[in-house]
Every structure is written in structure tokens, then in C-alpha cells.
Amino acid sequence: MWEVFIQTKKGLPFKHFGSVHAFDKEMAIQNARDLYTRRGEGKGMWVVPADAIVAVDPNNDASFFEPADDKIYRHPTFYELPDGTKNM
Amino acid sequence: MGARTRRIKDMGAEELDVLFQERIDANDKIEPRDSMPEEYRKHLIRQMSQHAHSEVIGMQPEGNWITRAPSLRAKKILLAKVQDEAGHGLYLYSATETLGISREELIEKLHQGKAKYASIFNYPALTWADMGAIGWLVDGAAITNQVSLQRTSYGPYARAMVKICKEESFHQRQGYEIMTSMANGTAEQKEMAQDALNRFWWPSLMMFGPHDSDSPRTGNAMKWKIKREFNDVLRKRFIDKTVSQAELIGLTIPDKDLKWNEENNSYDFGQIDWDEFWSVVKGGGPCNVKRLKHHKKAHKEGEWVRKAAAAYAQKHSSK
């Protein structure tokens, strides 16, 4: 099983489209082309063996992303600017 | 959802169900690795695999006409459409597999008759006009249902639906174009178009499934937002938009009770023959045996290709 990522326009990020079955990488990329880009959806394509993807398990670690919540000073809206500040 | 101090793996089933329903109620999309009730997973596997099998079995009545298409243009279009149906089947199999079931198991269940597919494909495609009727009505009904499913709660299913809906509108238009040209053709051609409409109209309405009051699984499906709208609502929507399309090309919907209802701003229509529906679901349709037999045959005949590809990959990876 291979996961398929497609770039729909040059310059845009690659996006997950789905998966295909294939025995090797050539077959994976052929199958992915036939399956996911029949109407010119693709300018670029990655196929990745599904078991090579490492993912966060939301079941066991819902708090994984929480450290970001208490660092609000990372957001520009945290800062107070004097009235009349422009172009910032 | 704020800071959660307890890990999901420490929660009991009941607590998990409550949490799950909260996510559904908040219109969260559920993703493959998320915790979900076993019944939700089962319901999805059943519905999505049925949907996938329908796309694949649906290639048969149309594939049957590829060699007999009346022009090269028509043949190319039909080939592209049948290829799309194969693609839709694969999008859906791929989405179903994210629930932890293998493609082999899904096919096995189809072959054992444990998994179903849309009953409409158990009707034969007798004439070229049927290619028109299938695209216009069968794909039209499917679109009505699938547009609604774009908002289904399971992420991979919803995303597959978005992609499928984009492609289906070509299917419906090519079917309507066939119907239009036949309806505007010779008297004999028009008669064929009308005959195709007569045969496919009622089975198309049955595609939306039984009345919601007779559909035992509707409750859970709505609660979990797998289904977003009732069968009867979708069926009515399809009728309302299709009647004028038939009128425009001079064809008559085969329902003497069909009447515009000013008050409801919608059509009233006749009784669906539910005995026929259940009989076809249970295997008594004109082509049930043939469709499944053909699928098994094609699957078996493809076995050497799968084996050869596996052997080739094995050989190259060991070098």
C-alpha cells in the first residue's frame, strides 16, 4: 500500500489524495497517475510506502499538540502596538 | 476541545462514546486513527464497501456497450466513463481500507454475497438508449446522494465523495446528451429513449433506499452523521430536478400519479413497488447471478497478473 501526495499547481504544497496498491515504486506511481490525475489534477506527485509514514496517534496522546497553547506570545496578535502604528 | 488531562486510552467505553458523540455534534471529521465506536466502524465498512462494490459492478452494464457504441466519439466517452467508475471504486476501497480491513477481505465478502452493491445494476442494459438513461438517471440519483455524503462525518469518505462528485457531473451530462439526441431522432429512436426511461425510472427512485421508517439503520447513521439526509428527502430532490429535464426533451416520466404540488413546491409521485425492490436486493433481479459471476471470473482471470507483478517486485528487491 502506497500513500499518494499530489501537487496540483507548481508552487503549491503537496496534498494527500489517497492510496494505491502496488508491488513496487514504478507501479505505484503509474497506478497513482491513472487513479488520481485523470483530469490534469497533477503537476507533481509523491508516492510513499504507507508503512514508512510515522503519525501521531491521537488515541494515546491527545495532549501532544498542547504545548503550543501556552505560548501565545508566538502570535503577532499578542503584542500591543501604539495607536497609529502602520504597515506592521 | 481544551486541555484534556486524561488520556483516551484510560477511558472506559461509555466515556469514549460520549466523547465521540460530542465530536460528531461539533461537526468534527473523524479520521482513521481516531477512537471510534466499533459499531460506527462496522457501519462505515458496510456502507463504504457497498458503495465501492456498486461502482465496480456498475461497470458491467456499460462495459457491455463499449464495442457497440454508435460512433468513435461515443466509444471514447463511454470508455472514459467506465474508467472513472473503476477509479471511483478504487477511491472508495482505499478509503474503506483506512478502517482496518483489507481489499482482499472486502472482495471476499462481495463474492460470498455478504456485502451488497446497488440493486440498480441488477437490471440489464438492453439498448444504446440505456447508456443514456443510466448516465442521466442512475448517475443523477447517485450524485444527489453523494452530494449529501460530501458532509459525512468520516474524513476519508467525505474526501472521496468530493472527488467523485466532481467527476460524476460529466457522467450525467453525457447520459442526458445521449437521451436528447435519441429523443430528437427518428420515431424509432425516440421510442427507444422513452422505453429506456420507462425501465430505469422506478429502479432509479429505489436507489435512495426504503422509506426511512422502514430503514432499520437510519437512526444510528443520522446520529453519527454518516448519513446527512433522509432517503425520502433525497428521492424527492432527485424527482424535482429530473422531471423538467424529461419534459424538455419530450419524454414522459412513467408515473400517472406524478403531479406538481403547488403547496409543497414539489412533485407528488406514485407508489414505489417495494416488493420488487426487496426481491432484487435479495438476489431475485434479472442480472444478480450474472453480475457476481462475471466479477468472480474477472477477479480470477487477473490472478496471474497480480502474481507476476509480485514475483517481479520480489526479484528486483532481492537484487
mmCIF file of C-alpha atoms in Angstrom:
data_model
loop_
_atom_site.group_PDB
_atom_site.id
_atom_site.type_symbol
_atom_site.label_atom_id
_atom_site.label_comp_id
_atom_site.label_asym_id
_atom_site.label_seq_id
_atom_site.Cartn_x
_atom_site.Cartn_y
_atom_site.Cartn_z
ATOM 1 C CA MET A 1 0.000 0.000 0.000
ATOM 2 C CA TRP A 2 1.299 3.422 -1.011
ATOM 3 C CA GLU A 3 0.063 6.838 0.042
ATOM 4 C CA VAL A 4 -0.255 9.367 -2.756
ATOM 5 C CA PHE A 5 0.556 13.072 -2.482
ATOM 6 C CA ILE A 6 -0.150 15.413 -5.363
ATOM 7 C CA GLN A 7 0.859 18.959 -6.119
ATOM 8 C CA THR A 8 -1.974 20.460 -8.119
ATOM 9 C CA LYS A 9 -0.067 23.548 -9.244
ATOM 10 C CA LYS A 10 3.599 24.417 -9.329
ATOM 11 C CA GLY A 11 4.485 26.237 -6.123
ATOM 12 C CA LEU A 12 1.660 24.767 -4.044
ATOM 13 C CA PRO A 13 2.241 22.255 -1.253
ATOM 14 C CA PHE A 14 1.771 18.541 -1.913
ATOM 15 C CA LYS A 15 -1.518 17.242 -0.574
ATOM 16 C CA HIS A 16 -2.609 13.763 0.412
ATOM 17 C CA PHE A 17 -5.034 12.336 -2.186
ATOM 18 C CA GLY A 18 -5.490 8.728 -1.105
ATOM 19 C CA SER A 19 -3.699 5.450 -1.525
ATOM 20 C CA VAL A 20 -2.977 2.805 -4.160
ATOM 21 C CA HIS A 21 -1.927 -0.811 -4.151
ATOM 22 C CA ALA A 22 1.303 -1.603 -5.986
ATOM 23 C CA PHE A 23 4.178 -4.035 -5.825
ATOM 24 C CA ASP A 24 6.957 -1.535 -6.443
ATOM 25 C CA LYS A 25 7.553 2.180 -6.787
ATOM 26 C CA GLU A 26 7.217 2.317 -10.582
ATOM 27 C CA MET A 27 3.884 0.564 -10.419
ATOM 28 C CA ALA A 28 2.803 2.780 -7.539
ATOM 29 C CA ILE A 29 3.443 5.953 -9.479
ATOM 30 C CA GLN A 30 1.760 4.597 -12.635
ATOM 31 C CA ASN A 31 -1.298 3.471 -10.692
ATOM 32 C CA ALA A 32 -1.463 6.748 -8.810
ATOM 33 C CA ARG A 33 -1.316 8.677 -12.081
ATOM 34 C CA ASP A 34 -4.131 6.604 -13.605
ATOM 35 C CA LEU A 35 -6.244 6.816 -10.497
ATOM 36 C CA TYR A 36 -5.827 10.343 -9.183
ATOM 37 C CA THR A 37 -4.853 12.512 -12.146
ATOM 38 C CA ARG A 38 -7.243 11.667 -14.964
ATOM 39 C CA ARG A 39 -8.214 15.309 -15.369
ATOM 40 C CA GLY A 40 -4.972 17.202 -15.153
ATOM 41 C CA GLU A 41 -5.078 17.487 -11.351
ATOM 42 C CA GLY A 42 -1.345 16.941 -11.006
ATOM 43 C CA LYS A 43 1.837 18.857 -11.650
ATOM 44 C CA GLY A 44 3.868 16.877 -9.150
ATOM 45 C CA MET A 45 3.407 13.568 -7.342
ATOM 46 C CA TRP A 46 4.942 11.657 -4.458
ATOM 47 C CA VAL A 47 4.166 8.084 -3.552
ATOM 48 C CA VAL A 48 5.292 6.830 -0.163
ATOM 49 C CA PRO A 49 5.072 3.292 1.248
ATOM 50 C CA ALA A 50 2.218 3.535 3.732
ATOM 51 C CA ASP A 51 4.212 1.833 6.481
ATOM 52 C CA ALA A 52 7.015 4.397 6.123
ATOM 53 C CA ILE A 53 4.751 7.144 7.413
ATOM 54 C CA VAL A 54 5.078 7.899 11.088
ATOM 55 C CA ALA A 55 1.998 9.528 12.552
ATOM 56 C CA VAL A 56 0.961 10.934 15.895
ATOM 57 C CA ASP A 57 -1.540 8.623 17.498
ATOM 58 C CA PRO A 58 -4.416 10.799 18.667
ATOM 59 C CA ASN A 59 -5.846 7.967 20.773
ATOM 60 C CA ASN A 60 -2.902 7.800 23.098
ATOM 61 C CA ASP A 61 -1.656 11.309 23.071
ATOM 62 C CA ALA A 62 -4.284 13.967 22.771
ATOM 63 C CA SER A 63 -2.009 16.313 24.677
ATOM 64 C CA PHE A 64 0.703 16.073 22.026
ATOM 65 C CA PHE A 65 -0.038 19.439 20.488
ATOM 66 C CA GLU A 66 -0.943 21.162 23.727
ATOM 67 C CA PRO A 67 2.432 22.768 24.483
ATOM 68 C CA ALA A 68 1.638 25.246 21.710
ATOM 69 C CA ASP A 69 -1.399 26.512 23.606
ATOM 70 C CA ASP A 70 0.507 28.286 26.360
ATOM 71 C CA LYS A 71 2.887 30.173 24.104
ATOM 72 C CA ILE A 72 0.518 32.805 22.867
ATOM 73 C CA TYR A 73 3.393 35.282 22.541
ATOM 74 C CA ARG A 74 4.230 33.434 19.317
ATOM 75 C CA HIS A 75 1.240 35.051 17.658
ATOM 76 C CA PRO A 76 1.509 38.621 16.359
ATOM 77 C CA THR A 77 -1.841 39.485 17.911
ATOM 78 C CA PHE A 78 -0.267 39.059 21.377
ATOM 79 C CA TYR A 79 1.530 42.381 21.099
ATOM 80 C CA GLU A 80 0.098 45.770 21.829
ATOM 81 C CA LEU A 81 1.102 48.456 19.436
ATOM 82 C CA PRO A 82 0.795 52.196 19.989
ATOM 83 C CA ASP A 83 -2.151 53.779 18.212
ATOM 84 C CA GLY A 84 -1.250 54.984 14.785
ATOM 85 C CA THR A 85 1.306 52.260 14.018
ATOM 86 C CA LYS A 86 1.064 51.489 10.323
ATOM 87 C CA ASN A 87 2.274 48.766 7.976
ATOM 88 C CA MET A 88 3.195 46.225 10.646
ATOM 89 C CA MET B 1 -11.604 20.930 22.962
ATOM 90 C CA GLY B 2 -9.279 22.395 25.607
ATOM 91 C CA ALA B 3 -6.672 20.646 27.688
ATOM 92 C CA ARG B 4 -7.564 17.067 28.396
ATOM 93 C CA THR B 5 -5.873 15.730 31.436
ATOM 94 C CA ARG B 6 -6.842 12.122 30.935
ATOM 95 C CA ARG B 7 -5.617 10.052 28.105
ATOM 96 C CA ILE B 8 -8.139 8.434 25.814
ATOM 97 C CA LYS B 9 -6.653 5.002 26.373
ATOM 98 C CA ASP B 10 -7.528 5.248 30.075
ATOM 99 C CA MET B 11 -11.213 5.901 29.399
ATOM 100 C CA GLY B 12 -13.987 3.328 29.524
ATOM 101 C CA ALA B 13 -16.181 2.534 26.521
ATOM 102 C CA GLU B 14 -19.083 4.595 27.783
ATOM 103 C CA GLU B 15 -16.973 7.667 28.369
ATOM 104 C CA LEU B 16 -15.444 7.252 24.922
ATOM 105 C CA ASP B 17 -18.868 7.077 23.304
ATOM 106 C CA VAL B 18 -19.876 10.333 24.963
ATOM 107 C CA LEU B 19 -16.673 11.992 23.814
ATOM 108 C CA PHE B 20 -17.180 10.627 20.308
ATOM 109 C CA GLN B 21 -20.722 11.942 20.106
ATOM 110 C CA GLU B 22 -19.508 15.355 21.284
ATOM 111 C CA ARG B 23 -17.066 15.432 18.395
ATOM 112 C CA ILE B 24 -19.785 14.392 15.925
ATOM 113 C CA ASP B 25 -22.165 17.024 17.296
ATOM 114 C CA ALA B 26 -19.454 19.646 16.894
ATOM 115 C CA ASN B 27 -19.134 18.583 13.214
ATOM 116 C CA ASP B 28 -15.612 17.306 13.729
ATOM 117 C CA LYS B 29 -14.448 14.972 10.980
ATOM 118 C CA ILE B 30 -13.380 11.556 12.270
ATOM 119 C CA GLU B 31 -10.023 10.376 10.933
ATOM 120 C CA PRO B 32 -8.688 6.805 10.543
ATOM 121 C CA ARG B 33 -6.577 6.706 13.696
ATOM 122 C CA ASP B 34 -9.163 8.370 15.921
ATOM 123 C CA SER B 35 -11.014 6.439 18.549
ATOM 124 C CA MET B 36 -14.478 5.437 17.311
ATOM 125 C CA PRO B 37 -17.229 3.099 18.493
ATOM 126 C CA GLU B 38 -16.969 -0.359 16.972
ATOM 127 C CA GLU B 39 -20.492 -0.011 15.579
ATOM 128 C CA TYR B 40 -19.526 3.199 13.791
ATOM 129 C CA ARG B 41 -16.573 1.438 12.185
ATOM 130 C CA LYS B 42 -18.737 -1.512 11.169
ATOM 131 C CA HIS B 43 -21.447 0.719 9.757
ATOM 132 C CA LEU B 44 -18.880 2.591 7.677
ATOM 133 C CA ILE B 45 -17.226 -0.569 6.388
ATOM 134 C CA ARG B 46 -20.607 -1.900 5.328
ATOM 135 C CA GLN B 47 -21.767 1.317 3.677
ATOM 136 C CA MET B 48 -18.476 2.301 2.056
ATOM 137 C CA SER B 49 -17.688 -1.168 0.722
ATOM 138 C CA GLN B 50 -21.215 -1.427 -0.661
ATOM 139 C CA HIS B 51 -20.612 1.897 -2.327
ATOM 140 C CA ALA B 52 -17.241 0.726 -3.720
ATOM 141 C CA HIS B 53 -18.702 -2.559 -4.997
ATOM 142 C CA SER B 54 -21.502 -0.605 -6.683
ATOM 143 C CA GLU B 55 -19.013 1.477 -8.635
ATOM 144 C CA VAL B 56 -17.179 -1.630 -9.767
ATOM 145 C CA ILE B 57 -20.211 -3.799 -10.572
ATOM 146 C CA GLY B 58 -21.672 -0.715 -12.286
ATOM 147 C CA MET B 59 -19.024 -1.044 -14.970
ATOM 148 C CA GLN B 60 -20.676 -4.211 -16.289
ATOM 149 C CA PRO B 61 -23.902 -2.920 -17.854
ATOM 150 C CA GLU B 62 -21.979 -0.101 -19.532
ATOM 151 C CA GLY B 63 -18.852 -2.067 -20.406
ATOM 152 C CA ASN B 64 -21.180 -4.317 -22.334
ATOM 153 C CA TRP B 65 -21.817 -1.459 -24.810
ATOM 154 C CA ILE B 66 -18.256 -0.241 -25.428
ATOM 155 C CA THR B 67 -17.751 -2.384 -28.508
ATOM 156 C CA ARG B 68 -21.166 -1.438 -29.842
ATOM 157 C CA ALA B 69 -21.062 2.329 -29.322
ATOM 158 C CA PRO B 70 -22.530 4.059 -32.378
ATOM 159 C CA SER B 71 -19.531 6.318 -33.074
ATOM 160 C CA LEU B 72 -15.900 6.723 -32.143
ATOM 161 C CA ARG B 73 -16.833 9.800 -30.093
ATOM 162 C CA ALA B 74 -19.433 7.807 -28.153
ATOM 163 C CA LYS B 75 -16.991 4.959 -27.647
ATOM 164 C CA LYS B 76 -14.264 7.222 -26.250
ATOM 165 C CA ILE B 77 -16.730 8.864 -23.878
ATOM 166 C CA LEU B 78 -18.082 5.542 -22.662
ATOM 167 C CA LEU B 79 -14.574 4.189 -22.134
ATOM 168 C CA ALA B 80 -13.674 7.252 -20.089
ATOM 169 C CA LYS B 81 -16.829 6.891 -18.045
ATOM 170 C CA VAL B 82 -16.279 3.219 -17.306
ATOM 171 C CA GLN B 83 -12.676 4.004 -16.375
ATOM 172 C CA ASP B 84 -13.988 6.664 -13.986
ATOM 173 C CA GLU B 85 -16.252 4.094 -12.345
ATOM 174 C CA ALA B 86 -13.245 1.853 -11.772
ATOM 175 C CA GLY B 87 -11.475 4.876 -10.298
ATOM 176 C CA HIS B 88 -14.407 5.646 -8.007
ATOM 177 C CA GLY B 89 -14.389 2.071 -6.815
ATOM 178 C CA LEU B 90 -10.703 2.387 -6.001
ATOM 179 C CA TYR B 91 -11.080 5.732 -4.176
ATOM 180 C CA LEU B 92 -13.706 4.072 -2.050
ATOM 181 C CA TYR B 93 -11.803 0.844 -1.454
ATOM 182 C CA SER B 94 -8.801 2.928 -0.463
ATOM 183 C CA ALA B 95 -10.951 4.961 1.949
ATOM 184 C CA THR B 96 -12.539 1.780 3.371
ATOM 185 C CA GLU B 97 -9.138 0.218 3.953
ATOM 186 C CA THR B 98 -8.293 3.074 6.341
ATOM 187 C CA LEU B 99 -10.800 1.431 8.704
ATOM 188 C CA GLY B 100 -8.528 -1.568 9.090
ATOM 189 C CA ILE B 101 -9.974 -4.039 6.613
ATOM 190 C CA SER B 102 -8.059 -5.364 3.620
ATOM 191 C CA ARG B 103 -9.059 -5.173 -0.030
ATOM 192 C CA GLU B 104 -8.995 -8.979 -0.177
ATOM 193 C CA GLU B 105 -11.480 -9.257 2.666
ATOM 194 C CA LEU B 106 -13.781 -6.739 1.006
ATOM 195 C CA ILE B 107 -13.763 -8.616 -2.308
ATOM 196 C CA GLU B 108 -14.197 -11.904 -0.477
ATOM 197 C CA LYS B 109 -17.330 -10.598 1.241
ATOM 198 C CA LEU B 110 -18.740 -9.485 -2.094
ATOM 199 C CA HIS B 111 -18.100 -12.892 -3.609
ATOM 200 C CA GLN B 112 -19.720 -14.649 -0.656
ATOM 201 C CA GLY B 113 -22.774 -12.445 -1.043
ATOM 202 C CA LYS B 114 -22.238 -10.941 2.424
ATOM 203 C CA ALA B 115 -21.599 -7.477 1.009
ATOM 204 C CA LYS B 116 -24.134 -5.902 -1.312
ATOM 205 C CA TYR B 117 -23.980 -3.423 -4.164
ATOM 206 C CA ALA B 118 -26.597 -1.075 -5.597
ATOM 207 C CA SER B 119 -29.570 -3.064 -6.870
ATOM 208 C CA ILE B 120 -29.887 -0.901 -9.969
ATOM 209 C CA PHE B 121 -27.024 -2.790 -11.589
ATOM 210 C CA ASN B 122 -29.039 -5.975 -11.489
ATOM 211 C CA TYR B 123 -31.130 -4.618 -14.343
ATOM 212 C CA PRO B 124 -29.911 -5.286 -17.877
ATOM 213 C CA ALA B 125 -28.813 -2.575 -20.337
ATOM 214 C CA LEU B 126 -30.728 -3.679 -23.405
ATOM 215 C CA THR B 127 -30.279 -0.847 -25.910
ATOM 216 C CA TRP B 128 -27.953 2.071 -26.601
ATOM 217 C CA ALA B 129 -30.607 4.355 -25.102
ATOM 218 C CA ASP B 130 -29.957 2.601 -21.803
ATOM 219 C CA MET B 131 -26.480 4.178 -21.811
ATOM 220 C CA GLY B 132 -28.311 7.494 -21.871
ATOM 221 C CA ALA B 133 -30.771 6.526 -19.165
ATOM 222 C CA ILE B 134 -28.061 5.145 -16.901
ATOM 223 C CA GLY B 135 -25.907 8.272 -17.139
ATOM 224 C CA TRP B 136 -28.826 10.639 -16.780
ATOM 225 C CA LEU B 137 -30.903 8.834 -14.143
ATOM 226 C CA VAL B 138 -28.654 6.366 -12.339
ATOM 227 C CA ASP B 139 -25.704 8.726 -12.117
ATOM 228 C CA GLY B 140 -28.138 11.570 -11.461
ATOM 229 C CA ALA B 141 -29.598 9.729 -8.487
ATOM 230 C CA ALA B 142 -26.113 8.771 -7.324
ATOM 231 C CA ILE B 143 -24.989 12.404 -7.475
ATOM 232 C CA THR B 144 -27.964 13.523 -5.387
ATOM 233 C CA ASN B 145 -26.982 11.014 -2.747
ATOM 234 C CA GLN B 146 -23.256 11.663 -2.984
ATOM 235 C CA VAL B 147 -23.510 15.444 -2.791
ATOM 236 C CA SER B 148 -25.168 14.908 0.565
ATOM 237 C CA LEU B 149 -22.423 12.465 1.582
ATOM 238 C CA GLN B 150 -19.706 15.060 0.980
ATOM 239 C CA ARG B 151 -20.594 16.174 4.514
ATOM 240 C CA THR B 152 -20.405 12.699 6.026
ATOM 241 C CA SER B 153 -18.576 12.537 9.343
ATOM 242 C CA TYR B 154 -15.764 10.174 8.298
ATOM 243 C CA GLY B 155 -12.972 12.238 6.734
ATOM 244 C CA PRO B 156 -11.662 9.800 4.093
ATOM 245 C CA TYR B 157 -15.218 9.013 2.936
ATOM 246 C CA ALA B 158 -16.124 12.702 2.698
ATOM 247 C CA ARG B 159 -12.983 13.477 0.702
ATOM 248 C CA ALA B 160 -13.608 10.581 -1.689
ATOM 249 C CA MET B 161 -17.140 11.904 -2.211
ATOM 250 C CA VAL B 162 -15.881 15.369 -3.110
ATOM 251 C CA LYS B 163 -13.656 13.928 -5.805
ATOM 252 C CA ILE B 164 -16.328 11.558 -7.088
ATOM 253 C CA CYS B 165 -18.985 14.286 -7.300
ATOM 254 C CA LYS B 166 -16.715 16.421 -9.470
ATOM 255 C CA GLU B 167 -16.366 13.562 -11.921
ATOM 256 C CA GLU B 168 -19.970 12.379 -11.857
ATOM 257 C CA SER B 169 -21.352 15.500 -13.427
ATOM 258 C CA PHE B 170 -19.631 14.559 -16.691
ATOM 259 C CA HIS B 171 -21.350 11.191 -16.402
ATOM 260 C CA GLN B 172 -24.773 12.664 -16.026
ATOM 261 C CA ARG B 173 -24.323 15.142 -18.850
ATOM 262 C CA GLN B 174 -23.081 12.556 -21.316
ATOM 263 C CA GLY B 175 -26.114 10.412 -20.489
ATOM 264 C CA TYR B 176 -28.523 13.287 -20.940
ATOM 265 C CA GLU B 177 -26.846 14.132 -24.244
ATOM 266 C CA ILE B 178 -27.482 10.586 -25.495
ATOM 267 C CA MET B 179 -31.118 10.812 -24.378
ATOM 268 C CA THR B 180 -31.501 14.216 -26.022
ATOM 269 C CA SER B 181 -30.126 13.120 -29.362
ATOM 270 C CA MET B 182 -32.270 9.993 -29.367
ATOM 271 C CA ALA B 183 -35.376 11.886 -28.313
ATOM 272 C CA ASN B 184 -34.756 14.288 -31.205
ATOM 273 C CA GLY B 185 -34.017 11.473 -33.654
ATOM 274 C CA THR B 186 -36.313 9.204 -35.665
ATOM 275 C CA ALA B 187 -39.591 7.990 -34.212
ATOM 276 C CA GLU B 188 -37.939 4.671 -33.533
ATOM 277 C CA GLN B 189 -35.037 6.281 -31.672
ATOM 278 C CA LYS B 190 -37.399 8.389 -29.611
ATOM 279 C CA GLU B 191 -39.307 5.262 -28.732
ATOM 280 C CA MET B 192 -36.087 3.622 -27.564
ATOM 281 C CA ALA B 193 -35.323 6.631 -25.375
ATOM 282 C CA GLN B 194 -38.810 6.516 -23.861
ATOM 283 C CA ASP B 195 -38.509 2.770 -23.316
ATOM 284 C CA ALA B 196 -35.194 3.226 -21.506
ATOM 285 C CA LEU B 197 -36.744 5.909 -19.299
ATOM 286 C CA ASN B 198 -39.694 3.617 -18.597
ATOM 287 C CA ARG B 199 -37.431 0.809 -17.452
ATOM 288 C CA PHE B 200 -34.934 2.862 -15.443
ATOM 289 C CA TRP B 201 -37.206 5.421 -13.777
ATOM 290 C CA TRP B 202 -38.543 3.332 -10.916
ATOM 291 C CA PRO B 203 -35.323 1.436 -10.182
ATOM 292 C CA SER B 204 -33.582 4.835 -10.051
ATOM 293 C CA LEU B 205 -36.029 6.010 -7.390
ATOM 294 C CA MET B 206 -35.356 2.804 -5.480
ATOM 295 C CA MET B 207 -31.654 3.678 -5.408
ATOM 296 C CA PHE B 208 -32.345 6.008 -2.489
ATOM 297 C CA GLY B 209 -33.324 3.008 -0.410
ATOM 298 C CA PRO B 210 -36.519 2.202 1.503
ATOM 299 C CA HIS B 211 -38.651 4.776 3.299
ATOM 300 C CA ASP B 212 -36.759 5.972 6.345
ATOM 301 C CA SER B 213 -39.431 4.456 8.560
ATOM 302 C CA ASP B 214 -38.557 1.036 7.051
ATOM 303 C CA SER B 215 -34.815 1.501 7.176
ATOM 304 C CA PRO B 216 -33.517 -0.036 10.390
ATOM 305 C CA ARG B 217 -30.076 1.553 10.307
ATOM 306 C CA THR B 218 -31.117 5.132 9.619
ATOM 307 C CA GLY B 219 -31.168 6.056 13.313
ATOM 308 C CA ASN B 220 -27.505 5.394 14.017
ATOM 309 C CA ALA B 221 -26.437 6.650 10.599
ATOM 310 C CA MET B 222 -28.073 10.022 11.272
ATOM 311 C CA LYS B 223 -26.908 10.223 14.886
ATOM 312 C CA TRP B 224 -23.315 9.657 13.794
ATOM 313 C CA LYS B 225 -23.735 11.909 10.743
ATOM 314 C CA ILE B 226 -22.655 9.144 8.395
ATOM 315 C CA LYS B 227 -25.870 9.919 6.576
ATOM 316 C CA ARG B 228 -26.757 13.599 6.434
ATOM 317 C CA GLU B 229 -30.208 13.487 4.869
ATOM 318 C CA PHE B 230 -33.140 11.090 4.828
ATOM 319 C CA ASN B 231 -33.741 8.714 1.904
ATOM 320 C CA ASP B 232 -37.152 10.204 1.183
ATOM 321 C CA VAL B 233 -35.807 13.761 1.146
ATOM 322 C CA LEU B 234 -33.063 12.860 -1.317
ATOM 323 C CA ARG B 235 -35.509 10.920 -3.501
ATOM 324 C CA LYS B 236 -37.857 13.894 -3.677
ATOM 325 C CA ARG B 237 -34.996 16.229 -4.549
ATOM 326 C CA PHE B 238 -33.992 13.965 -7.418
ATOM 327 C CA ILE B 239 -37.544 13.785 -8.771
ATOM 328 C CA ASP B 240 -37.996 17.537 -8.546
ATOM 329 C CA LYS B 241 -34.957 18.279 -10.625
ATOM 330 C CA THR B 242 -35.363 15.455 -13.127
ATOM 331 C CA VAL B 243 -38.984 15.907 -14.240
ATOM 332 C CA SER B 244 -38.339 19.133 -16.151
ATOM 333 C CA GLN B 245 -35.282 17.581 -17.793
ATOM 334 C CA ALA B 246 -37.533 14.844 -19.198
ATOM 335 C CA GLU B 247 -40.134 17.377 -20.336
ATOM 336 C CA LEU B 248 -37.507 19.487 -22.061
ATOM 337 C CA ILE B 249 -36.573 16.650 -24.414
ATOM 338 C CA GLY B 250 -40.147 15.499 -24.920
ATOM 339 C CA LEU B 251 -40.070 12.333 -22.833
ATOM 340 C CA THR B 252 -42.725 11.272 -20.339
ATOM 341 C CA ILE B 253 -41.998 10.094 -16.801
ATOM 342 C CA PRO B 254 -43.780 6.731 -16.450
ATOM 343 C CA ASP B 255 -45.849 7.693 -13.406
ATOM 344 C CA LYS B 256 -49.513 8.563 -13.835
ATOM 345 C CA ASP B 257 -49.650 9.955 -10.309
ATOM 346 C CA LEU B 258 -46.847 12.435 -10.868
ATOM 347 C CA LYS B 259 -48.283 15.884 -10.237
ATOM 348 C CA TRP B 260 -46.886 19.265 -9.274
ATOM 349 C CA ASN B 261 -47.905 20.205 -5.760
ATOM 350 C CA GLU B 262 -48.022 23.989 -5.522
ATOM 351 C CA GLU B 263 -48.339 23.957 -1.761
ATOM 352 C CA ASN B 264 -45.245 21.823 -1.156
ATOM 353 C CA ASN B 265 -43.368 23.349 -4.072
ATOM 354 C CA SER B 266 -42.538 19.803 -5.080
ATOM 355 C CA TYR B 267 -43.888 16.843 -7.080
ATOM 356 C CA ASP B 268 -46.238 14.259 -5.700
ATOM 357 C CA PHE B 269 -45.489 10.857 -7.142
ATOM 358 C CA GLY B 270 -46.837 7.314 -7.257
ATOM 359 C CA GLN B 271 -46.146 4.272 -5.132
ATOM 360 C CA ILE B 272 -42.803 2.577 -5.485
ATOM 361 C CA ASP B 273 -43.027 -1.192 -5.864
ATOM 362 C CA TRP B 274 -41.167 -2.147 -2.702
ATOM 363 C CA ASP B 275 -41.755 -5.858 -3.298
ATOM 364 C CA GLU B 276 -39.697 -5.539 -6.455
ATOM 365 C CA PHE B 277 -37.038 -3.601 -4.545
ATOM 366 C CA TRP B 278 -36.663 -6.225 -1.814
ATOM 367 C CA SER B 279 -36.769 -9.074 -4.294
ATOM 368 C CA VAL B 280 -33.861 -7.558 -6.264
ATOM 369 C CA VAL B 281 -31.941 -6.804 -3.051
ATOM 370 C CA LYS B 282 -32.350 -10.421 -2.027
ATOM 371 C CA GLY B 283 -30.952 -11.703 -5.300
ATOM 372 C CA GLY B 284 -34.070 -12.045 -7.443
ATOM 373 C CA GLY B 285 -33.269 -9.339 -10.002
ATOM 374 C CA PRO B 286 -32.776 -10.129 -13.677
ATOM 375 C CA CYS B 287 -28.948 -9.971 -13.529
ATOM 376 C CA ASN B 288 -27.886 -10.660 -9.914
ATOM 377 C CA VAL B 289 -26.327 -14.018 -10.697
ATOM 378 C CA LYS B 290 -24.687 -12.829 -13.887
ATOM 379 C CA ARG B 291 -23.081 -9.752 -12.303
ATOM 380 C CA LEU B 292 -21.486 -11.635 -9.452
ATOM 381 C CA LYS B 293 -20.379 -14.491 -11.652
ATOM 382 C CA HIS B 294 -18.696 -12.077 -14.018
ATOM 383 C CA HIS B 295 -16.917 -10.293 -11.170
ATOM 384 C CA LYS B 296 -15.582 -13.581 -9.823
ATOM 385 C CA LYS B 297 -14.420 -14.596 -13.271
ATOM 386 C CA ALA B 298 -12.624 -11.296 -13.908
ATOM 387 C CA HIS B 299 -11.021 -11.441 -10.478
ATOM 388 C CA LYS B 300 -9.804 -14.986 -11.060
ATOM 389 C CA GLU B 301 -8.529 -14.200 -14.524
ATOM 390 C CA GLY B 302 -6.495 -11.320 -13.128
ATOM 391 C CA GLU B 303 -4.787 -13.554 -10.604
ATOM 392 C CA TRP B 304 -1.755 -14.347 -12.782
ATOM 393 C CA VAL B 305 -1.170 -10.617 -13.322
ATOM 394 C CA ARG B 306 -1.098 -9.990 -9.579
ATOM 395 C CA LYS B 307 1.206 -12.966 -9.095
ATOM 396 C CA ALA B 308 3.517 -11.895 -11.897
ATOM 397 C CA ALA B 309 3.757 -8.350 -10.531
ATOM 398 C CA ALA B 310 4.529 -9.677 -7.056
ATOM 399 C CA ALA B 311 7.202 -12.019 -8.421
ATOM 400 C CA TYR B 312 8.737 -9.196 -10.447
ATOM 401 C CA ALA B 313 8.886 -6.905 -7.430
ATOM 402 C CA GLN B 314 10.350 -9.695 -5.324
ATOM 403 C CA LYS B 315 13.051 -10.384 -7.902
ATOM 404 C CA HIS B 316 14.042 -6.731 -8.135
ATOM 405 C CA SER B 317 14.054 -6.079 -4.414
ATOM 406 C CA SER B 318 16.389 -9.033 -3.763
ATOM 407 C CA LYS B 319 18.986 -7.795 -6.281
#
